[in-house]
Short mmCIF file of C-alpha atoms in Angstrom, two decimals:
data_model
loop_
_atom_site.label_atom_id
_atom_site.label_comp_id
_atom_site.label_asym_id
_atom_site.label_seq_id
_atom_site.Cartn_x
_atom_site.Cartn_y
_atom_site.Cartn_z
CA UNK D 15 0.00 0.00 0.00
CA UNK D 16 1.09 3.38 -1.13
CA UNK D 17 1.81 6.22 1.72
CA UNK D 18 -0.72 8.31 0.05
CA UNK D 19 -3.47 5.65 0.06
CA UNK D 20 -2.64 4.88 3.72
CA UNK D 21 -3.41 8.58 4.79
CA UNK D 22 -6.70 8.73 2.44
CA UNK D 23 -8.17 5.35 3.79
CA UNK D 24 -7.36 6.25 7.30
CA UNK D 25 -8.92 9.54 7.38
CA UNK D 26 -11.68 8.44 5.29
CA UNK D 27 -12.77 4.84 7.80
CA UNK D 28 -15.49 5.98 9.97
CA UNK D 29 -17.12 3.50 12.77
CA UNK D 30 -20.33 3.88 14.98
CA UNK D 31 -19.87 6.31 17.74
CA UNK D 32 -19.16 4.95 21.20
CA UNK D 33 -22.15 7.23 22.09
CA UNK D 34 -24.26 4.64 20.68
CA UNK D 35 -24.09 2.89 24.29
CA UNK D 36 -25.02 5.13 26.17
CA UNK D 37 -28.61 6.91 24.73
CA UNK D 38 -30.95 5.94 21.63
CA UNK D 39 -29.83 6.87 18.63
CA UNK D 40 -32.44 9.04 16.77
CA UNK D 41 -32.35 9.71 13.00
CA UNK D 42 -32.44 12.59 11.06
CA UNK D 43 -35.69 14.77 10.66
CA UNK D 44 -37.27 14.73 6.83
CA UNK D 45 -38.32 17.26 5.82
CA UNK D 46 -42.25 18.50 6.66
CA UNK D 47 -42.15 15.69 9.37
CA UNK D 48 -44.98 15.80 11.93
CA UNK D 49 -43.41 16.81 15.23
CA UNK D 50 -42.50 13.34 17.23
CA UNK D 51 -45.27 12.44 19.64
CA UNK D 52 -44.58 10.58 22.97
CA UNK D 53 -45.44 7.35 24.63
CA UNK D 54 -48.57 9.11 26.77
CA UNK D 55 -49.32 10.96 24.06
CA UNK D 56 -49.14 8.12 22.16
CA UNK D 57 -51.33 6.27 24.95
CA UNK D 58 -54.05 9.25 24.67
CA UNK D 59 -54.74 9.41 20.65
CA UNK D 60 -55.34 5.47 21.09
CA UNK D 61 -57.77 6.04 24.14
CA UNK D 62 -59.69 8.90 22.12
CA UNK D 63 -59.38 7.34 18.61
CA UNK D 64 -59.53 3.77 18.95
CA UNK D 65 -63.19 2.46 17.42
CA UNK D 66 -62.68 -1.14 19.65
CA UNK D 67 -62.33 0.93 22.50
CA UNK D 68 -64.97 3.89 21.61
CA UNK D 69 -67.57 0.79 20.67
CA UNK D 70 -66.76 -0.50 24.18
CA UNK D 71 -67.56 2.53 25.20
CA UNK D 72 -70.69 2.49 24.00
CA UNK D 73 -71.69 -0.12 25.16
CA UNK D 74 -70.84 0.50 28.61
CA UNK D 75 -73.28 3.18 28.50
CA UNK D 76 -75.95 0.98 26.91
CA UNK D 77 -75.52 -1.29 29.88
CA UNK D 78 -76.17 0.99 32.67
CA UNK D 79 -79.65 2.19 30.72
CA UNK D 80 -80.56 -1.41 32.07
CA UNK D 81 -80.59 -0.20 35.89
CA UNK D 82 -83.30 2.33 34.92
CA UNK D 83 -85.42 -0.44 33.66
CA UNK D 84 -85.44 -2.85 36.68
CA UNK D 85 -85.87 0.23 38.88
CA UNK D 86 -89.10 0.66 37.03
CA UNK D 87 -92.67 -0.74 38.95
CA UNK D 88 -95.34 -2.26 37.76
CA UNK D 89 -97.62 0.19 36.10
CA UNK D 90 -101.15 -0.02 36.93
CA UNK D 91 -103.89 -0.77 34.36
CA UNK D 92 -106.91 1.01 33.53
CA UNK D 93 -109.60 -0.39 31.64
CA UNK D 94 -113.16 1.38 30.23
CA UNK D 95 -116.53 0.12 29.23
CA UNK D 96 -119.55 1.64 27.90
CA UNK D 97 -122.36 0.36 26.37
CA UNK D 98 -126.14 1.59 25.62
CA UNK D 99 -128.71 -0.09 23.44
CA UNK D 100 -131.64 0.96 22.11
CA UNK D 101 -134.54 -1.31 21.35
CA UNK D 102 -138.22 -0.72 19.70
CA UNK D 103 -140.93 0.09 22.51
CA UNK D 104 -143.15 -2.56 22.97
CA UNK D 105 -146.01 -3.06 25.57
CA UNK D 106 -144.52 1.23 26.60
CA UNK D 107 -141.43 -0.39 27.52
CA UNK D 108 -138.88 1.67 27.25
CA UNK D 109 -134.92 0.59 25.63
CA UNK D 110 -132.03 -0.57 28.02
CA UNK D 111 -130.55 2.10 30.29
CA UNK D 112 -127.03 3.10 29.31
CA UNK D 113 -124.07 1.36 30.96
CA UNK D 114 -120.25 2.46 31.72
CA UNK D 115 -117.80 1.32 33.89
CA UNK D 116 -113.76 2.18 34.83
CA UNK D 117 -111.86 -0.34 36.23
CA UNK D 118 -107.96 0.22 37.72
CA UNK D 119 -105.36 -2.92 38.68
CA UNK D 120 -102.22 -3.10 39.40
CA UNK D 121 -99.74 -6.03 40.00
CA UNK D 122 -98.16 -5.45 43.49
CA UNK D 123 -94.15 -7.59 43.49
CA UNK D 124 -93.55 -9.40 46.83
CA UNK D 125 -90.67 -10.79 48.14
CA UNK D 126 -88.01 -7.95 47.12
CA UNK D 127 -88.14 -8.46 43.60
CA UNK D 128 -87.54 -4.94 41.94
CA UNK D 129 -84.20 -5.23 44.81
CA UNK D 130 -82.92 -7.89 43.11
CA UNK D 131 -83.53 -7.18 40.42
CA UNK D 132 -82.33 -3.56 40.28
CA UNK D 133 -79.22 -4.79 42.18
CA UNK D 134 -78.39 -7.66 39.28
CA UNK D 135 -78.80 -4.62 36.85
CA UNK D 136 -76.37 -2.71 39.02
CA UNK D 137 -73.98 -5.82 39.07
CA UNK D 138 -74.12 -6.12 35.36
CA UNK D 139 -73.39 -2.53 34.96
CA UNK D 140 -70.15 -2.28 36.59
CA UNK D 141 -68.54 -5.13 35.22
CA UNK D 142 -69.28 -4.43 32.01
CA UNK D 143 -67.37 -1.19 32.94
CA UNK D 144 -64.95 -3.40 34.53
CA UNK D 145 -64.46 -5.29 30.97
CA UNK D 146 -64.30 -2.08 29.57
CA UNK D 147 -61.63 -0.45 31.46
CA UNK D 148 -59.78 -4.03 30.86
CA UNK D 149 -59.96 -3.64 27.31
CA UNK D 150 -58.71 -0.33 27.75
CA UNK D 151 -55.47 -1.89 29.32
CA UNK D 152 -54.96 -4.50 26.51
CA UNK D 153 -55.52 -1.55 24.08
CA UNK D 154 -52.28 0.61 26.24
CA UNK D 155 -50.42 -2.34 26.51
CA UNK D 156 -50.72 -2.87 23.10
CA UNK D 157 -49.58 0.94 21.92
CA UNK D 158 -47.02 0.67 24.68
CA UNK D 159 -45.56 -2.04 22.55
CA UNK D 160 -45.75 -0.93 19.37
CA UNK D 161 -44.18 2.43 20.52
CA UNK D 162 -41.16 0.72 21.97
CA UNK D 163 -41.20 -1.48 19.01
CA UNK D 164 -41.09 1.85 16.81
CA UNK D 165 -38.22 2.93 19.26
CA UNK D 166 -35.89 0.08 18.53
CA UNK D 167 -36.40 0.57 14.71
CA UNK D 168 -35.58 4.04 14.80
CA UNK D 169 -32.50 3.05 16.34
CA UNK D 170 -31.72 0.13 13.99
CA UNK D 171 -32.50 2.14 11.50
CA UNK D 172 -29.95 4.31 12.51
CA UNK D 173 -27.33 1.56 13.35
CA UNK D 174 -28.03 0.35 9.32
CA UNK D 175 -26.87 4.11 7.82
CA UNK D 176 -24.26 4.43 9.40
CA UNK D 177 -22.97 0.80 8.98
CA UNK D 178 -24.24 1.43 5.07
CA UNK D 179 -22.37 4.62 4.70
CA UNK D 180 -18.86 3.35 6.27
CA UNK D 181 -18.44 0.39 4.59
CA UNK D 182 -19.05 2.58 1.03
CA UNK D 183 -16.76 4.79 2.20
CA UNK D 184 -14.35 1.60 2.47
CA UNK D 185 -15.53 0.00 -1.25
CA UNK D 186 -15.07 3.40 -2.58
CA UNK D 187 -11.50 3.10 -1.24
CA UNK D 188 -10.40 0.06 -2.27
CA UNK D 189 -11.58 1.08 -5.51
CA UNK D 190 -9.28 3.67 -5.30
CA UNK D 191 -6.50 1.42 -4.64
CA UNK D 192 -7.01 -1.28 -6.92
CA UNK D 193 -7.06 1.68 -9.95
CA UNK D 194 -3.85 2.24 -8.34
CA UNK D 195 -2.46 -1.27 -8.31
CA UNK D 196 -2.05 -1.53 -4.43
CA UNK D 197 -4.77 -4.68 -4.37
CA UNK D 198 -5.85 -7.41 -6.25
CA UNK D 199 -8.87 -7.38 -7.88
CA UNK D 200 -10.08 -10.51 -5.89
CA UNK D 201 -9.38 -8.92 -2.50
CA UNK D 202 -11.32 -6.11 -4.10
CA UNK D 203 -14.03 -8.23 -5.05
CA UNK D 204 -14.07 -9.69 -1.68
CA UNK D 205 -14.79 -6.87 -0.20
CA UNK D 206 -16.92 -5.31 -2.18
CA UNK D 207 -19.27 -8.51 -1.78
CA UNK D 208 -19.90 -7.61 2.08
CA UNK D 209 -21.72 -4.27 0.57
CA UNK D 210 -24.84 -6.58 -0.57
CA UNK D 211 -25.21 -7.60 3.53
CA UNK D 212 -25.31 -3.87 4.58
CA UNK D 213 -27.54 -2.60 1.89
CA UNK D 214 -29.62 -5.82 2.73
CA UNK D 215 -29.39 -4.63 6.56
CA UNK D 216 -30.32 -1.14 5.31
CA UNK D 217 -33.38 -1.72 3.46
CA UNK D 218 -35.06 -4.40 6.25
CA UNK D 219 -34.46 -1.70 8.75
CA UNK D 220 -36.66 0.96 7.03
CA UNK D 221 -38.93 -1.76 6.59
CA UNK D 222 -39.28 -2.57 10.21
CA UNK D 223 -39.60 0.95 10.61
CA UNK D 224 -42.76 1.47 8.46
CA UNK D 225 -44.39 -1.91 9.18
CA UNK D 226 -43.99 -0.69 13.59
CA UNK D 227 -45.54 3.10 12.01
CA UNK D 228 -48.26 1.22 10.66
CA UNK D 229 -49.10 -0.93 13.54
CA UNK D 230 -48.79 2.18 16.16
CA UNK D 231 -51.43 4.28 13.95
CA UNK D 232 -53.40 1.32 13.67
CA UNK D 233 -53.94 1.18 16.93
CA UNK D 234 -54.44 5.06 16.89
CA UNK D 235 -57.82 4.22 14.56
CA UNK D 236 -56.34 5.74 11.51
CA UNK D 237 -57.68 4.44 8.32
CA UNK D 238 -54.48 4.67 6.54
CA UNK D 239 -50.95 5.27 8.17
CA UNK D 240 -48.70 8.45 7.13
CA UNK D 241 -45.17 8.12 7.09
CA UNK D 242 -44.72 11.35 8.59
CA UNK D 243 -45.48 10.01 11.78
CA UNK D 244 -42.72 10.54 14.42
CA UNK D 245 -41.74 9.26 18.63
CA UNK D 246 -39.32 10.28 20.50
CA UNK D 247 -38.36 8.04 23.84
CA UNK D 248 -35.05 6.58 25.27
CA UNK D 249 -34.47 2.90 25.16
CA UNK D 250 -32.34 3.27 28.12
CA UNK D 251 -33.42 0.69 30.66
CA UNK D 252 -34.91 2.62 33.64
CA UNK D 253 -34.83 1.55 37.79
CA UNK D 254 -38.24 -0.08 38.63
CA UNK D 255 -39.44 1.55 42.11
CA UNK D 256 -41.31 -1.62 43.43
CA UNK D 257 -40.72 -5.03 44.82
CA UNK D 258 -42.73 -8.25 43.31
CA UNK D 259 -44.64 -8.15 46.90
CA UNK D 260 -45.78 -4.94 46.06
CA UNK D 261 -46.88 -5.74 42.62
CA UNK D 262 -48.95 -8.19 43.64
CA UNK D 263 -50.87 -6.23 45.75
CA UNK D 264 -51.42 -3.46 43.61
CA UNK D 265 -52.60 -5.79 40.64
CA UNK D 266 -55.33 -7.76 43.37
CA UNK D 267 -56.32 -4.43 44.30
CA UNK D 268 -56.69 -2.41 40.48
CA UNK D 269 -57.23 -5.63 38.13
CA UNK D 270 -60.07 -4.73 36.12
CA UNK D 271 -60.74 -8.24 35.09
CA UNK D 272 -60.68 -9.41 38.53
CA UNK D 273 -62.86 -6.53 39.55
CA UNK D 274 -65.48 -8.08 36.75
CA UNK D 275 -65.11 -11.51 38.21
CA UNK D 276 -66.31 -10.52 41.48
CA UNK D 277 -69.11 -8.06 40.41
CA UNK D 278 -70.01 -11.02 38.07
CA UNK D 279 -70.51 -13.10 42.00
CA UNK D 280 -72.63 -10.08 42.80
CA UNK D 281 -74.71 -10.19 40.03
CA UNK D 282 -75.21 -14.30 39.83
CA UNK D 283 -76.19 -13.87 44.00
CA UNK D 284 -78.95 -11.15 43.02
CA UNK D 285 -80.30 -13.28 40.13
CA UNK D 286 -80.52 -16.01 42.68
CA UNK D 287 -82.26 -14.00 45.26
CA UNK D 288 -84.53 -12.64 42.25
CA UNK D 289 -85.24 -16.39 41.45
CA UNK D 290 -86.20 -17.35 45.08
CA UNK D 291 -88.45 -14.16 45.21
CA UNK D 292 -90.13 -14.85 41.63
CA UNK D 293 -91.54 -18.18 43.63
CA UNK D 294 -93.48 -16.04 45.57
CA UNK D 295 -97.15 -14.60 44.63
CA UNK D 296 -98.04 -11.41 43.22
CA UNK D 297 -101.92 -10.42 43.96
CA UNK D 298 -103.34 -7.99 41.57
CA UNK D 299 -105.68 -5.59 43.37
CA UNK D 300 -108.60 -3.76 40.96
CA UNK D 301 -111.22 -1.32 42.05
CA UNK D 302 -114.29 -0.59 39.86
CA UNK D 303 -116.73 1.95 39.33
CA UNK D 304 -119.94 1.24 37.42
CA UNK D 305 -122.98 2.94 36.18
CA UNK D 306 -125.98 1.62 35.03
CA UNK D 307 -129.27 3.54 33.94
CA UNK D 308 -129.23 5.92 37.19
CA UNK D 309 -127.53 3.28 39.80
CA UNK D 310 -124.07 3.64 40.60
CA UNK D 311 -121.96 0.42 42.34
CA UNK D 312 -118.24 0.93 43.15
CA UNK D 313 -116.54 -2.56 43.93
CA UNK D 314 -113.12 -4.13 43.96
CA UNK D 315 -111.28 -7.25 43.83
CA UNK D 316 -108.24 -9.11 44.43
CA UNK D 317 -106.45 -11.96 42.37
CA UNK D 318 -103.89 -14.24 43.85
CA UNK D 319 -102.44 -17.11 41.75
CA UNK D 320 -102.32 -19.94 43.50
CA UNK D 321 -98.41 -21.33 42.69
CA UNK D 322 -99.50 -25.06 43.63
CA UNK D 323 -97.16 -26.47 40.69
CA UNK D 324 -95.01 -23.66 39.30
CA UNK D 325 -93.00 -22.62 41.92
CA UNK D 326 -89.94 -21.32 40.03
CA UNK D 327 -87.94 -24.35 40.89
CA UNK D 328 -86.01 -24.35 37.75
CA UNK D 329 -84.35 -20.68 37.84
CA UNK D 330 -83.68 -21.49 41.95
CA UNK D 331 -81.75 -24.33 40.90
CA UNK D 332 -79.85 -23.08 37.96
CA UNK D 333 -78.68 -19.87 39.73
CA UNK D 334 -77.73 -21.60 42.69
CA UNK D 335 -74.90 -23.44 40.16
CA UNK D 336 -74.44 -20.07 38.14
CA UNK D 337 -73.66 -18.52 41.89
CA UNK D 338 -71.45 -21.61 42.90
CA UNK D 339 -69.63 -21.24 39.50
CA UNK D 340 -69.08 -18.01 39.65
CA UNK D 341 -67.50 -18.46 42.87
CA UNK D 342 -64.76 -20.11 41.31
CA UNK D 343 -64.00 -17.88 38.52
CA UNK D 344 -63.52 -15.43 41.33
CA UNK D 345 -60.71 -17.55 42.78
CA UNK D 346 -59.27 -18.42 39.08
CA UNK D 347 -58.95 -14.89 38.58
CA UNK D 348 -57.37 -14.41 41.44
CA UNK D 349 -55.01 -16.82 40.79
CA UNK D 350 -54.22 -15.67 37.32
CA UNK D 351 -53.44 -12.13 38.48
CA UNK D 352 -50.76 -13.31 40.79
CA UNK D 353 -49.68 -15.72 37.78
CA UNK D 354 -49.24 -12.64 35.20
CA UNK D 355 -47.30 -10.69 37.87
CA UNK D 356 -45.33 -13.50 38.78
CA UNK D 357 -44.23 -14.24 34.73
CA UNK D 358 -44.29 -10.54 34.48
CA UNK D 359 -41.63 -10.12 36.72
CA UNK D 360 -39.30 -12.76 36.12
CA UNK D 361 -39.31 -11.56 32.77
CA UNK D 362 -38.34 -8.07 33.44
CA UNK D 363 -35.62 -9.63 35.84
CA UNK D 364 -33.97 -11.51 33.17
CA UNK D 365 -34.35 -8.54 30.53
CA UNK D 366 -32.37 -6.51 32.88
CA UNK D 367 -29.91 -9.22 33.23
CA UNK D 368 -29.39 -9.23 29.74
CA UNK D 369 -28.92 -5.52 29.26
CA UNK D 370 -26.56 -5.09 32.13
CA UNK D 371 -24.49 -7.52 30.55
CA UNK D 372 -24.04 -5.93 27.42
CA UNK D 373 -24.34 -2.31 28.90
CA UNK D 374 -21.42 -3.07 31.12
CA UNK D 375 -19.26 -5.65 29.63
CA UNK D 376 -19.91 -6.67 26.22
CA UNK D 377 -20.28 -2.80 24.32
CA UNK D 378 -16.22 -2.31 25.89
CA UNK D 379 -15.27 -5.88 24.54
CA UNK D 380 -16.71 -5.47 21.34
CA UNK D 381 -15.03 -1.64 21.09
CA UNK D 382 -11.67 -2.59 22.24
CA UNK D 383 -11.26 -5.84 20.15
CA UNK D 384 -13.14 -3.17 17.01
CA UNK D 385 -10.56 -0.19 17.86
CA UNK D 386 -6.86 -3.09 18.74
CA UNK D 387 -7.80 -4.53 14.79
CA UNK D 388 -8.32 -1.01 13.51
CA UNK D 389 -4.55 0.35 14.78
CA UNK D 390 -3.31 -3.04 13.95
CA UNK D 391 -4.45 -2.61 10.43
CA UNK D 392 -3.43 1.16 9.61
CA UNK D 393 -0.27 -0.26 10.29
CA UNK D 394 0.17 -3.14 8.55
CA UNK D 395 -0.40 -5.62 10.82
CA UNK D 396 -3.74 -7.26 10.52
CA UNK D 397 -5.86 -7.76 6.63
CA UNK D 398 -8.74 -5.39 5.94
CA UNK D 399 -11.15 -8.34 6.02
CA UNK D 400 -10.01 -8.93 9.93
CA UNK D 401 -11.18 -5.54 11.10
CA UNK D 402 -13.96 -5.50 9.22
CA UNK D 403 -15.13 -8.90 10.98
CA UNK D 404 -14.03 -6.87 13.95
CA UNK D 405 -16.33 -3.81 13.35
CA UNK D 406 -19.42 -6.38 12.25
CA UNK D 407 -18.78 -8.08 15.53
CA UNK D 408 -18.59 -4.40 16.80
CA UNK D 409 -22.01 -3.60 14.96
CA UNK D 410 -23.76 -6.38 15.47
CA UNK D 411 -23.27 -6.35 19.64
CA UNK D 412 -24.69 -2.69 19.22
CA UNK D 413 -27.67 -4.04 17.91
CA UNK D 414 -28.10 -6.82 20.53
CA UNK D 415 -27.56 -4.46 23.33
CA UNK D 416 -30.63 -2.12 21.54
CA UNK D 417 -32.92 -5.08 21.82
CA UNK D 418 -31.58 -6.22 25.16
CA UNK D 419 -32.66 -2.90 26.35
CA UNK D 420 -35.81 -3.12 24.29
CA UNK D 421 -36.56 -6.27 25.72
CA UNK D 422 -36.58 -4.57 29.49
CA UNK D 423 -39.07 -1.69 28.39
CA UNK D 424 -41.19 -4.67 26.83
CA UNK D 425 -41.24 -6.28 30.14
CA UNK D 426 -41.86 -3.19 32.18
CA UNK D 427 -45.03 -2.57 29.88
CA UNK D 428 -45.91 -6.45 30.66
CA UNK D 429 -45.74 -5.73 34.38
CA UNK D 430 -47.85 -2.57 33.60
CA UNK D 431 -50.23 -4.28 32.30
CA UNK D 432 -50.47 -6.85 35.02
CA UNK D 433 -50.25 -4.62 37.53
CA UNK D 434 -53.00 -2.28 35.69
CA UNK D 435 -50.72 0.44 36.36
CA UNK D 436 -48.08 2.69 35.06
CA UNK D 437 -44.71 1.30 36.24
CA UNK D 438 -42.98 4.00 35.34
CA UNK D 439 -44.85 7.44 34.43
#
């Protein structure tokens, strides 16, 4: 190699910056981009925009019209009659007086049944807000996700360029050197075959870029994505300020789908008391006002049905299983909350394994072995093709320690989500 194409490749090999460890790397702005959004603002176009969610909605509200109907009683009935006929006179009799009457009844409930039956409706109500507000955690978890999925492309993205751009700079180069006779063109060749991989690397990373865009506004409720869409976040793995113990309480004490479980107990023990009281009789009292000709008679009257074979057996029986099953979805519930926290958090323990690992050790291994190869060959002491297995090695450690550090956010969003909280803010 000539002195003069020594100095020109030296000054010209570029490598990713060492600042790449220690915060996300964030691309460059296009032009008329939207300006970047963050992860709870992220969290609030999804809550506002989302038709699942807004249906759910809905339908929440459509559920607690119910407790207006079973708080309704039994209207009374009123019922008219009049009648006159007129017949020829014979023998001076005269035609048949005129005759009216107005009756009134009404259906009187014993045995508590507009209680229960308001308090079943009330039962229903909440956990179908319950559900609601559960499906509005699946919906943040899955933004939450998405975002941080969005996150790690950005910064892949990133890692692609800059990989993309340094090794042309190195093609361009060699070219340079074997016009000047100082290589082979086989060892030219050689390395100019490694471009394919990093223009390969370059154009799956703007794809994974897109395809996470797509998903995020997806979940926004947007009919069609824009590719002006834009985050900003850190993929640096934060402290978690809470012990498992802790989660577990908080999650048996804000689950929304264990909430629903045990409003759905409240509800199957009011349908049962409903059922018991539905065994009992109703009388129907009337009072009645008639006129005939020029006599008046006022009367009234009460029904009672006699229940000598249908005592409602059938409904006692089957709510007494619904309330004895729904018993024990309480405890599976239960059980399942302290089985997502549980997963949740050994999960997020061995994510932050993982990126403390290559955070602390692996980034300086990869650096130093990248940096010893690259003094070695400026001076003539190691091939090309060794430090540029050295800087893949260097590149491709980068990217393990961006998903390593994905992986904890990932796991801290799982946790959220068991915990129906916000881990961290």
């Amino acid at each position: 190699m000539t002195l003069k194409a020594l100095r020109a490749l030296c000054a010209a090999m570029s490598v990713v910056p060492l600042a790449l460890m220690a915060q996300t790397p964030q691309p460059p702005q296009p032009s008329g981009a939207s300006t970047p959004i963050t992860l709870q603002q992220a969290v609030d176009r999804a809550r506002a925009g989302n038709p699942s969610l807004i249906a759910a909605r809905q339908h929440v509200s459509a559920t607690q019209a119910n407790k207006i109907t079973a708080s309704l009683r039994q209207n009374p009935t009123l019922t008219l009659l009049g009648q006159g006929v007129t017949l020829p006179e014979v023998n001076n009799n005269g035609g048949n007086p005129y005759y009216y009457s107005a009756n009134v009844s009404r259906l009187f409930e014993r045995g508590q049944k507009r209680r229960w039956r308001l308090d079943s409706a009330s039962a229903t109500a909440d956990e179908t807000e319950s559900q609601y507000h559960d499906q509005e955690r699946q919906l943040v978890l899955a933004v939450r996700q998405a975002f941080t999925n969005m996150l790690l492309a950005k910064a892949s993205l990133v890692v692609a360029e800059e990989n993309l751009t340094d090794y042309r700079k190195t093609v361009d180069l060699s070219q340079a050197r074997l016009d000047a006779g100082d290589i082979t063109r086989t060892d030219f060749e050689r390395i100019d075959l490694q471009l394919a991989q990093f223009e390969s690397d370059d154009d799956n990373a703007r794809l994974n870029l897109q395809q996470a865009s797509a998903q995020l506004q997806l979940l926004f409720g947007a009919d069609h994505p824009v590719p002006t869409l834009d985050i900003t976040g850190t993929l640096n793995p934060p402290p978690v300020p809470l012990t498992m113990a802790d989660a577990e309480t908080t999650a048996l004490a804000g689950r929304p789908d264990y909430t629903a479980a045990k409003q759905a107990l409240l509800a199957a023990e009011a349908n049962e008391k409903f059922a018991i009281a539905s065994g009992t009789t109703d009388p129907t009292l009337a009072t009645e006002y008639e006129r005939s000709g020029a006599d008046n008679t006022v009367g009234f009257s009460l029904s009672i049905p006699l229940r000598i074979f249908d005592r409602n057996q059938g409904e006692k029986e089957r709510t007494r299983y619904e309330v004895e099953s729904s018993r024990s979805s309480v405890t599976a519930a239960r059980n399942q909350v302290v089985s997502d926290v549980d997963q949740a958090w050994f999960a997020l323990d061995t994510a932050q394994r993982q990126a403390h690992r290559y955070n602390t050790r692996y980034l300086d291994e990869a650096a130093r072995v990248r940096d010893n190869l690259q003094f070695s060959y400026r001076n003539g002491n190691s091939t090309l093709l060794d430090y540029l297995s050295a800087l893949r090695d260097y590149r491709a450690i980068t990217l393990s320690s961006l998903n390593a550090n994905a992986q904890v956010w990932l796991a801290i969003h799982q946790l959220s989500f068991a915990t129906a909280t916000d881990i961290i803010p």
